[in-house]
CSV table of C-alpha atoms and ligand atoms in Angstrom, one decimal:
chain,number,residue,atom,x,y,z
A,1195,UNK,CA,204.4,84.1,20.4
A,1196,UNK,CA,204.7,85.8,17.0
A,1197,UNK,CA,202.6,83.5,15.0
A,1198,UNK,CA,199.8,84.0,17.3
A,1199,UNK,CA,200.3,87.7,17.3
A,1200,UNK,CA,200.2,87.8,13.6
A,1201,UNK,CA,197.0,85.8,13.7
A,1202,UNK,CA,195.4,88.2,16.0
A,1203,UNK,CA,196.5,91.3,13.9
A,1204,UNK,CA,195.1,89.6,10.8
A,1205,UNK,CA,191.8,88.9,12.5
A,1206,UNK,CA,191.5,92.5,13.6
A,1207,UNK,CA,192.4,93.8,10.2
A,1208,UNK,CA,189.7,91.6,8.6
A,1209,UNK,CA,187.3,92.7,11.1
A,1210,UNK,CA,188.1,96.2,10.6
A,1211,UNK,CA,187.6,95.5,6.7
A,1212,UNK,CA,184.2,94.2,7.2
A,1213,UNK,CA,181.6,96.8,6.2
A,1214,UNK,CA,178.5,94.7,7.2
A,1215,UNK,CA,177.4,92.4,9.9
A,1216,UNK,CA,177.1,89.5,7.4
A,1217,UNK,CA,181.0,90.3,6.1
A,1218,UNK,CA,182.0,90.3,9.8
A,1219,UNK,CA,180.5,86.9,10.6
A,1220,UNK,CA,182.1,85.3,7.8
A,1221,UNK,CA,185.5,86.9,9.0
A,1222,UNK,CA,184.5,85.5,12.5
A,1223,UNK,CA,184.3,82.1,11.1
A,1224,UNK,CA,187.8,82.3,9.7
A,1225,UNK,CA,189.3,82.4,13.1
A,1226,UNK,CA,186.5,81.1,15.8
A,1227,UNK,CA,184.4,78.9,13.5
A,1228,UNK,CA,184.5,75.1,13.8
A,1229,UNK,CA,187.4,74.8,11.5
A,1230,UNK,CA,188.8,78.4,12.1
A,1231,UNK,CA,192.6,79.2,12.7
A,1232,UNK,CA,192.1,79.4,16.4
A,1233,UNK,CA,189.8,76.5,16.9
A,1234,UNK,CA,192.3,74.4,15.0
A,1235,UNK,CA,195.4,75.1,17.2
A,1236,UNK,CA,193.2,74.4,20.3
A,1237,UNK,CA,192.1,71.1,18.9
A,1238,UNK,CA,196.0,70.4,18.0
A,1239,UNK,CA,196.9,70.7,21.6
A,1240,UNK,CA,195.6,67.5,22.3
A,1241,UNK,CA,198.7,65.9,20.7
A,1242,UNK,CA,201.0,67.7,22.9
A,1243,UNK,CA,202.7,66.6,26.2
A,1244,UNK,CA,201.0,68.4,29.4
A,1245,UNK,CA,203.8,70.8,29.9
A,1246,UNK,CA,203.6,72.2,26.5
A,1247,UNK,CA,199.9,71.9,26.4
A,1248,UNK,CA,199.3,74.1,29.4
A,1249,UNK,CA,201.6,76.8,28.2
A,1250,UNK,CA,200.7,77.0,24.6
A,1251,UNK,CA,196.8,76.5,25.6
A,1252,UNK,CA,197.0,79.7,27.6
A,1253,UNK,CA,198.5,81.7,25.0
A,1254,UNK,CA,196.1,80.3,22.3
A,1255,UNK,CA,193.0,81.2,24.9
A,1256,UNK,CA,194.7,84.7,25.3
A,1257,UNK,CA,194.7,85.2,21.5
A,1258,UNK,CA,191.3,84.0,21.3
A,1259,UNK,CA,190.1,86.5,23.9
A,1260,UNK,CA,191.9,89.3,22.1
A,1261,UNK,CA,190.2,88.0,18.8
A,1262,UNK,CA,186.7,87.8,20.6
A,1263,UNK,CA,187.0,91.4,22.0
A,1264,UNK,CA,187.9,92.8,18.7
A,1265,UNK,CA,184.9,91.1,17.2
A,1266,UNK,CA,182.7,92.5,19.7
A,1267,UNK,CA,184.1,96.1,19.5
A,1268,UNK,CA,183.5,95.8,15.7
A,1269,UNK,CA,179.9,94.4,15.9
A,1270,UNK,CA,179.4,97.3,18.3
A,1271,UNK,CA,180.9,99.5,15.7
A,1272,UNK,CA,178.7,98.5,12.8
A,1273,UNK,CA,175.5,98.4,15.0
A,1274,UNK,CA,176.2,102.1,16.1
A,1275,UNK,CA,177.0,103.0,12.3
A,1276,UNK,CA,173.6,101.5,11.1
A,1277,UNK,CA,171.8,103.0,13.9
A,1278,UNK,CA,173.3,106.6,12.8
A,1279,UNK,CA,172.5,105.5,9.2
A,1280,UNK,CA,168.6,105.0,10.2
A,1281,UNK,CA,168.5,108.1,12.3
A,1282,UNK,CA,169.8,110.2,9.2
A,1283,UNK,CA,167.2,108.5,6.8
A,1284,UNK,CA,164.4,109.0,9.3
A,1285,UNK,CA,165.5,112.7,10.4
A,1286,UNK,CA,162.8,113.8,12.7
A,1287,UNK,CA,163.3,117.7,13.5
A,1288,UNK,CA,161.6,117.6,17.1
A,1289,UNK,CA,161.7,121.5,17.3
A,1290,UNK,CA,159.2,122.0,14.4
A,1291,UNK,CA,155.9,123.1,15.7
A,1292,UNK,CA,153.4,120.5,15.3
A,1293,UNK,CA,150.7,119.9,12.9
A,1294,UNK,CA,147.4,120.7,14.3
A,1295,UNK,CA,144.2,118.9,12.7
A,1296,UNK,CA,142.5,121.6,10.6
A,1297,UNK,CA,139.4,122.7,12.3
A,1298,UNK,CA,136.5,122.7,9.9
A,1299,UNK,CA,133.4,125.2,9.9
A,1300,UNK,CA,130.3,126.2,8.2
A,1301,UNK,CA,130.4,128.3,5.2
A,1302,UNK,CA,128.6,131.6,5.8
A,1303,UNK,CA,125.9,130.7,3.1
A,1304,UNK,CA,125.5,127.4,5.0
A,1305,UNK,CA,125.1,129.1,8.3
A,1306,UNK,CA,122.6,131.6,6.5
A,1307,UNK,CA,120.5,128.7,5.0
A,1308,UNK,CA,120.6,126.9,8.5
A,1309,UNK,CA,119.3,130.2,9.9
A,1310,UNK,CA,116.4,130.5,7.3
A,1311,UNK,CA,115.5,126.7,7.9
A,1312,UNK,CA,115.4,127.5,11.7
A,1313,UNK,CA,113.3,130.6,11.5
A,1314,UNK,CA,110.8,129.4,8.9
A,1315,UNK,CA,110.7,125.9,10.6
A,1316,UNK,CA,109.6,127.5,13.7
A,1317,UNK,CA,106.6,128.9,11.5
A,1318,UNK,CA,105.5,125.5,10.7
A,1319,UNK,CA,107.5,125.5,7.5
A,1320,UNK,CA,108.8,122.3,6.1
A,1321,UNK,CA,112.2,122.1,4.1
A,1322,UNK,CA,112.4,120.4,1.0
A,1323,UNK,CA,115.3,119.7,-1.3
A,1324,UNK,CA,115.2,119.1,-5.2
A,1325,UNK,CA,117.3,118.2,-8.2
A,1326,UNK,CA,119.7,120.7,-9.5
A,1327,UNK,CA,119.1,119.4,-12.9
A,1328,UNK,CA,115.6,120.1,-14.0
A,1329,UNK,CA,113.4,119.6,-16.8
A,1330,UNK,CA,112.5,122.5,-19.0
A,1331,UNK,CA,109.0,121.6,-18.1
A,1332,UNK,CA,109.5,121.9,-14.3
A,1333,UNK,CA,111.8,125.1,-14.7
A,1334,UNK,CA,109.5,127.2,-17.0
A,1335,UNK,CA,106.2,125.5,-18.5
A,1336,UNK,CA,104.9,124.4,-15.1
A,1337,UNK,CA,105.6,127.8,-13.6
A,1338,UNK,CA,103.4,129.4,-16.7
A,1339,UNK,CA,106.1,130.4,-18.9
A,1340,UNK,CA,104.6,129.6,-22.3
A,1341,UNK,CA,106.8,127.8,-24.8
A,1342,UNK,CA,108.8,130.1,-26.8
A,1343,UNK,CA,108.1,133.1,-24.4
A,1344,UNK,CA,110.9,135.5,-23.9
A,1345,UNK,CA,110.9,135.0,-20.1
A,1346,UNK,CA,112.6,131.7,-20.8
A,1347,UNK,CA,115.8,133.5,-22.0
A,1348,UNK,CA,115.3,136.4,-19.5
A,1349,UNK,CA,117.1,134.0,-17.1
A,1350,UNK,CA,120.0,133.2,-19.3
A,1351,UNK,CA,119.7,129.5,-18.6
A,1352,UNK,CA,122.4,127.0,-18.7
A,1353,UNK,CA,120.8,124.3,-21.0
A,1354,UNK,CA,122.2,120.7,-20.4
A,1355,UNK,CA,122.6,118.9,-23.9
A,1356,UNK,CA,120.4,115.9,-23.0
A,1357,UNK,CA,116.8,115.1,-22.9
A,1358,UNK,CA,115.0,113.2,-20.1
A,1359,UNK,CA,113.1,109.6,-20.6
A,1360,UNK,CA,110.1,111.6,-21.9
A,1361,UNK,CA,112.0,114.0,-24.4
A,1362,UNK,CA,112.1,117.1,-22.4
A,1363,UNK,CA,115.3,119.0,-22.4
A,1364,UNK,CA,117.3,119.5,-19.2
A,1365,UNK,CA,118.8,122.5,-17.7
A,1366,UNK,CA,120.6,123.6,-14.4
A,1367,UNK,CA,117.8,125.1,-12.5
A,1368,UNK,CA,117.9,128.8,-13.0
A,1369,UNK,CA,115.5,129.2,-9.8
A,1370,UNK,CA,114.2,127.1,-7.0
A,1371,UNK,CA,110.8,127.8,-8.0
A,1372,UNK,CA,110.2,124.3,-9.7
A,1373,UNK,CA,110.3,123.2,-6.2
A,1374,UNK,CA,106.7,124.6,-5.6
A,1375,UNK,CA,105.6,122.4,-8.3
A,1376,UNK,CA,107.4,119.4,-7.1
A,1377,UNK,CA,106.4,119.5,-3.5
A,1378,UNK,CA,102.8,120.5,-4.3
A,1379,UNK,CA,102.3,117.6,-6.7
A,1380,UNK,CA,103.8,115.3,-4.1
A,1381,UNK,CA,101.0,116.2,-1.8
A,1382,UNK,CA,98.3,116.8,-4.0
A,1383,UNK,CA,96.7,113.4,-3.3
A,1384,UNK,CA,96.3,114.2,0.2
A,1385,UNK,CA,94.5,117.3,-0.6
A,1386,UNK,CA,92.2,115.6,-2.9
A,1387,UNK,CA,91.4,112.9,-0.2
A,1388,UNK,CA,90.6,115.7,2.5
A,1389,UNK,CA,88.3,117.4,-0.1
A,1390,UNK,CA,86.6,114.1,-0.9
A,1391,UNK,CA,86.2,113.6,2.8
A,1392,UNK,CA,85.0,117.0,3.5
A,1393,UNK,CA,87.8,117.7,5.7
A,1394,UNK,CA,89.6,120.9,6.0
A,1395,UNK,CA,92.2,121.3,3.1
A,1396,UNK,CA,95.7,120.9,4.8
A,1397,UNK,CA,98.0,123.6,4.2
A,1398,UNK,CA,101.3,123.6,2.3
A,1399,UNK,CA,104.0,125.4,4.0
A,1400,UNK,CA,107.5,124.8,2.6
A,1401,UNK,CA,110.8,126.4,1.9
A,1402,UNK,CA,113.2,124.8,-0.8
A,1403,UNK,CA,116.8,126.2,-0.4
A,1404,UNK,CA,119.3,125.1,-2.7
A,1405,UNK,CA,121.9,125.9,-5.5
A,1406,UNK,CA,120.7,127.6,-8.8
A,1407,UNK,CA,122.6,128.4,-12.0
A,1408,UNK,CA,122.5,131.1,-14.4
A,1409,UNK,CA,125.0,132.6,-17.1
A,1410,UNK,CA,126.1,135.6,-15.3
A,1411,UNK,CA,129.1,136.6,-13.4
A,1412,UNK,CA,130.2,139.9,-11.9
A,1413,UNK,CA,130.7,141.3,-8.2
A,1414,UNK,CA,127.2,140.8,-7.4
A,1415,UNK,CA,126.3,137.7,-9.8
A,1416,UNK,CA,127.9,134.1,-9.6
A,1417,UNK,CA,126.9,131.6,-12.4
A,1418,UNK,CA,126.3,129.2,-9.3
A,1419,UNK,CA,124.2,131.1,-6.4
A,1420,UNK,CA,121.7,130.0,-3.9
A,1421,UNK,CA,118.0,130.6,-3.5
A,1422,UNK,CA,115.3,129.6,-1.3
A,1423,UNK,CA,111.8,129.1,-2.4
A,1424,UNK,CA,108.9,129.6,-0.1
A,1425,UNK,CA,105.4,128.4,-0.7
A,1426,UNK,CA,102.3,128.7,1.6
A,1427,UNK,CA,99.0,127.4,0.0
A,1428,UNK,CA,95.7,127.0,2.2
A,1429,UNK,CA,92.1,128.0,1.6
A,1430,UNK,CA,92.7,131.7,1.9
A,1431,UNK,CA,96.3,132.7,2.6
A,1432,UNK,CA,97.0,136.3,1.4
A,1433,UNK,CA,99.3,139.0,0.9
A,1434,UNK,CA,98.4,140.2,4.6
A,1435,UNK,CA,99.8,136.8,5.6
A,1436,UNK,CA,102.9,136.9,3.6
A,1437,UNK,CA,103.6,140.3,5.1
A,1438,UNK,CA,103.4,139.2,8.7
A,1439,UNK,CA,105.4,136.0,7.9
A,1440,UNK,CA,108.1,137.9,5.9
A,1441,UNK,CA,108.4,140.6,8.3
A,1442,UNK,CA,108.8,138.3,11.1
A,1443,UNK,CA,111.5,136.4,9.2
A,1444,UNK,CA,113.6,139.6,8.6
A,1445,UNK,CA,113.1,140.7,12.2
A,1446,UNK,CA,114.5,137.3,13.4
A,1447,UNK,CA,117.2,137.1,10.6
A,1448,UNK,CA,118.7,140.2,11.1
A,1449,UNK,CA,117.8,140.5,14.7
A,1450,UNK,CA,116.3,144.0,14.7
A,1451,UNK,CA,112.9,145.7,14.8
A,1452,UNK,CA,114.4,148.7,13.2
A,1453,UNK,CA,113.6,148.2,9.6
A,1454,UNK,CA,110.6,148.9,7.1
A,1455,UNK,CA,109.2,146.3,4.7
A,1456,UNK,CA,107.4,147.2,1.5
A,1457,UNK,CA,106.0,145.4,-1.3
A,1458,UNK,CA,106.8,146.8,-4.8
A,1459,UNK,CA,104.9,145.9,-7.8
A,1460,UNK,CA,106.6,143.7,-10.1
A,1461,UNK,CA,106.1,140.8,-12.7
A,1462,UNK,CA,106.8,137.1,-12.4
A,1463,UNK,CA,105.0,134.7,-14.7
A,1464,UNK,CA,103.9,132.4,-12.0
A,1465,UNK,CA,102.5,135.0,-9.6
A,1466,UNK,CA,99.7,137.3,-10.2
A,1467,UNK,CA,99.8,139.9,-8.7
A,1468,UNK,CA,103.6,140.0,-8.1
A,1469,UNK,CA,105.7,142.0,-5.9
A,1470,UNK,CA,109.3,142.4,-4.9
A,1471,UNK,CA,110.0,142.6,-1.1
A,1472,UNK,CA,112.3,145.4,-0.2
A,1473,UNK,CA,113.5,146.3,3.2
A,1474,UNK,CA,115.1,149.6,4.7
A,1475,UNK,CA,117.1,149.6,8.0
A,1476,UNK,CA,116.4,152.4,10.0
A,1477,UNK,CA,120.0,152.5,11.5
A,1478,UNK,CA,123.4,151.1,10.9
A,1479,UNK,CA,125.6,151.3,7.5
A,1480,UNK,CA,122.7,150.7,5.1
A,1481,UNK,CA,120.4,152.8,7.0
A,1482,UNK,CA,117.6,154.3,4.6
A,1483,UNK,CA,118.4,152.5,1.5
A,1484,UNK,CA,115.7,150.1,0.2
A,1485,UNK,CA,117.1,146.7,-0.4
A,1486,UNK,CA,115.4,144.0,-2.6
A,1487,UNK,CA,115.4,140.8,-0.6
A,1488,UNK,CA,112.9,138.6,-2.5
A,1489,UNK,CA,110.3,138.3,-5.1
A,1490,UNK,CA,107.0,137.1,-4.1
A,1491,UNK,CA,103.1,136.8,-5.3
A,1492,UNK,CA,100.1,135.1,-5.4
A,1493,UNK,CA,100.4,131.9,-7.0
A,1494,UNK,CA,99.0,132.1,-10.7
A,1495,UNK,CA,95.9,129.9,-10.9
A,1496,UNK,CA,97.7,128.2,-14.0
A,1497,UNK,CA,100.7,127.1,-11.7
A,1498,UNK,CA,98.0,125.9,-8.8
A,1499,UNK,CA,96.7,123.8,-11.7
A,1500,UNK,CA,100.2,122.2,-12.3
A,1501,UNK,CA,100.3,121.7,-8.6
A,1502,UNK,CA,97.7,119.2,-9.3
A,1503,UNK,CA,95.2,121.3,-7.2
A,1504,UNK,CA,92.2,123.3,-7.7
A,1505,UNK,CA,92.6,127.1,-8.1
A,1506,UNK,CA,89.3,127.8,-6.7
A,1507,UNK,CA,89.8,126.0,-3.4
A,1508,UNK,CA,93.7,126.5,-3.0
A,1509,UNK,CA,94.9,129.9,-2.6
A,1510,UNK,CA,98.5,131.1,-1.4
A,1511,UNK,CA,101.7,132.7,-2.0
A,1512,UNK,CA,105.1,131.9,-3.1
A,1513,UNK,CA,108.3,133.9,-2.4
A,1514,UNK,CA,112.0,133.5,-3.5
A,1515,UNK,CA,115.0,135.1,-1.8
A,1516,UNK,CA,118.9,134.9,-2.2
A,1517,UNK,CA,120.5,133.3,0.7
A,1518,UNK,CA,124.0,134.6,-0.6
A,1519,UNK,CA,122.6,138.1,-0.7
A,1520,UNK,CA,121.1,138.0,2.9
A,1521,UNK,CA,124.3,136.5,4.1
A,1522,UNK,CA,126.2,139.4,2.6
A,1523,UNK,CA,123.8,142.0,4.1
A,1524,UNK,CA,124.0,140.2,7.7
A,1525,UNK,CA,127.7,139.9,7.5
A,1526,UNK,CA,128.5,143.3,5.8
A,1527,UNK,CA,130.2,141.4,2.9
A,1528,UNK,CA,130.4,143.7,-0.6
A,1529,UNK,CA,131.6,141.0,-3.2
A,1530,UNK,CA,129.7,137.9,-3.9
A,1531,UNK,CA,132.7,136.3,-5.5
A,1532,UNK,CA,134.5,136.1,-2.1
A,1533,UNK,CA,131.8,133.7,-1.2
A,1534,UNK,CA,132.9,131.0,-3.6
A,1535,UNK,CA,136.5,131.6,-4.0
A,1536,UNK,CA,137.2,129.2,-1.1
A,1537,UNK,CA,139.9,131.4,0.5
A,1538,UNK,CA,140.3,130.2,3.9
A,1539,UNK,CA,141.4,133.7,5.2
A,1540,UNK,CA,137.8,134.9,4.2
A,1541,UNK,CA,136.1,131.7,5.4
A,1542,UNK,CA,137.7,131.4,8.9
A,1543,UNK,CA,136.2,134.8,9.8
A,1544,UNK,CA,132.7,133.3,10.2
A,1545,UNK,CA,133.8,130.3,12.7
B,1496,LIG,N1,111.9,132.6,-9.2
B,1496,LIG,C1,112.2,134.0,-9.1
B,1496,LIG,C2,113.6,134.3,-9.5
B,1496,LIG,O1,114.4,133.4,-9.9
B,1496,LIG,C3,112.0,134.4,-7.9
B,1496,LIG,C4,110.6,134.4,-7.2
B,1496,LIG,C5,109.6,135.5,-7.5
B,1496,LIG,C6,110.1,133.1,-6.7
B,1496,LIG,C7,108.4,135.4,-7.0
B,1496,LIG,C8,108.8,133.3,-6.4
B,1496,LIG,C9,107.9,134.2,-6.4
B,1496,LIG,O2,108.5,132.1,-5.7
B,1496,LIG,O3,106.6,134.3,-6.2
B,1496,LIG,O4,113.7,135.6,-9.9
């Protein structure tokens, strides 16, 4: 029947024109909905005589089936198009190599500090940490640098434009030596108690590694660098003990017996006498060259007083070394700046 064919064609065209599922459902309603064109025709059959009803009914149902088929085909098309759109939007190139989780590692200076801690730790040294922003008093005065003494500028200190609660100027500590004072003062009461009770005076054995700061920058100096302070106080700790302990440290740190160690007279306000500790390897690329590895000395009586201890009863030595320098020697690095550039190509070699 022409009229039904036209209706089917119209439905097909309407469905094809629908760009989205919602539009398609609207178009469907016009033909198959409660009062859609085909539904209406089916309802009208009721008024016809049985003969006609049967013939026309079959035709309408055939038309309805074609419309439903067209509807389903268009639904499938739209769904496929939607899927395609989503796939495009969330395009995933499965041929790309996977992204691995980055593997972290310890910085060579951290490794070195851990090594220093382990070696001194095995010799009974405690490990202490202290503030990087220090008072002028801790950085200098307590360490026997008189006010206005040129030694204060000798270290090219970074001053902080602030004073602490007691009106003392603050600085970025130019060395870890204030930790001698902080640590000893924290233990002074225990020492006084031992003396009062006639007990042997407990020893102080501590190292204090950490960041230090000076206005200095070239291939061998960085404005931020590391130091490790050492302090060993007892009733009669001497240079002989320092030599034994430091030689043992060097032997274990560099894993060799093939070196010589010497004390070279020097000056530090906080020690008297003072000495630089030099080592020279007997073999290897640095063989025969004296390398300065630490400053040291017997703690000055004025400093012992600032510890809160009695210089007549407490005798010992202090030393200060540079973990950055030790790391460079151990790993054969010739430019200190490499250590702090943060270049992974350099850093990954240590892991
Ligand atoms: N604080 C000194 C510096 O920064 C290093 C030093 C020398 C530390 C002698 C000491 C010492 O404990 O006894 O150059």
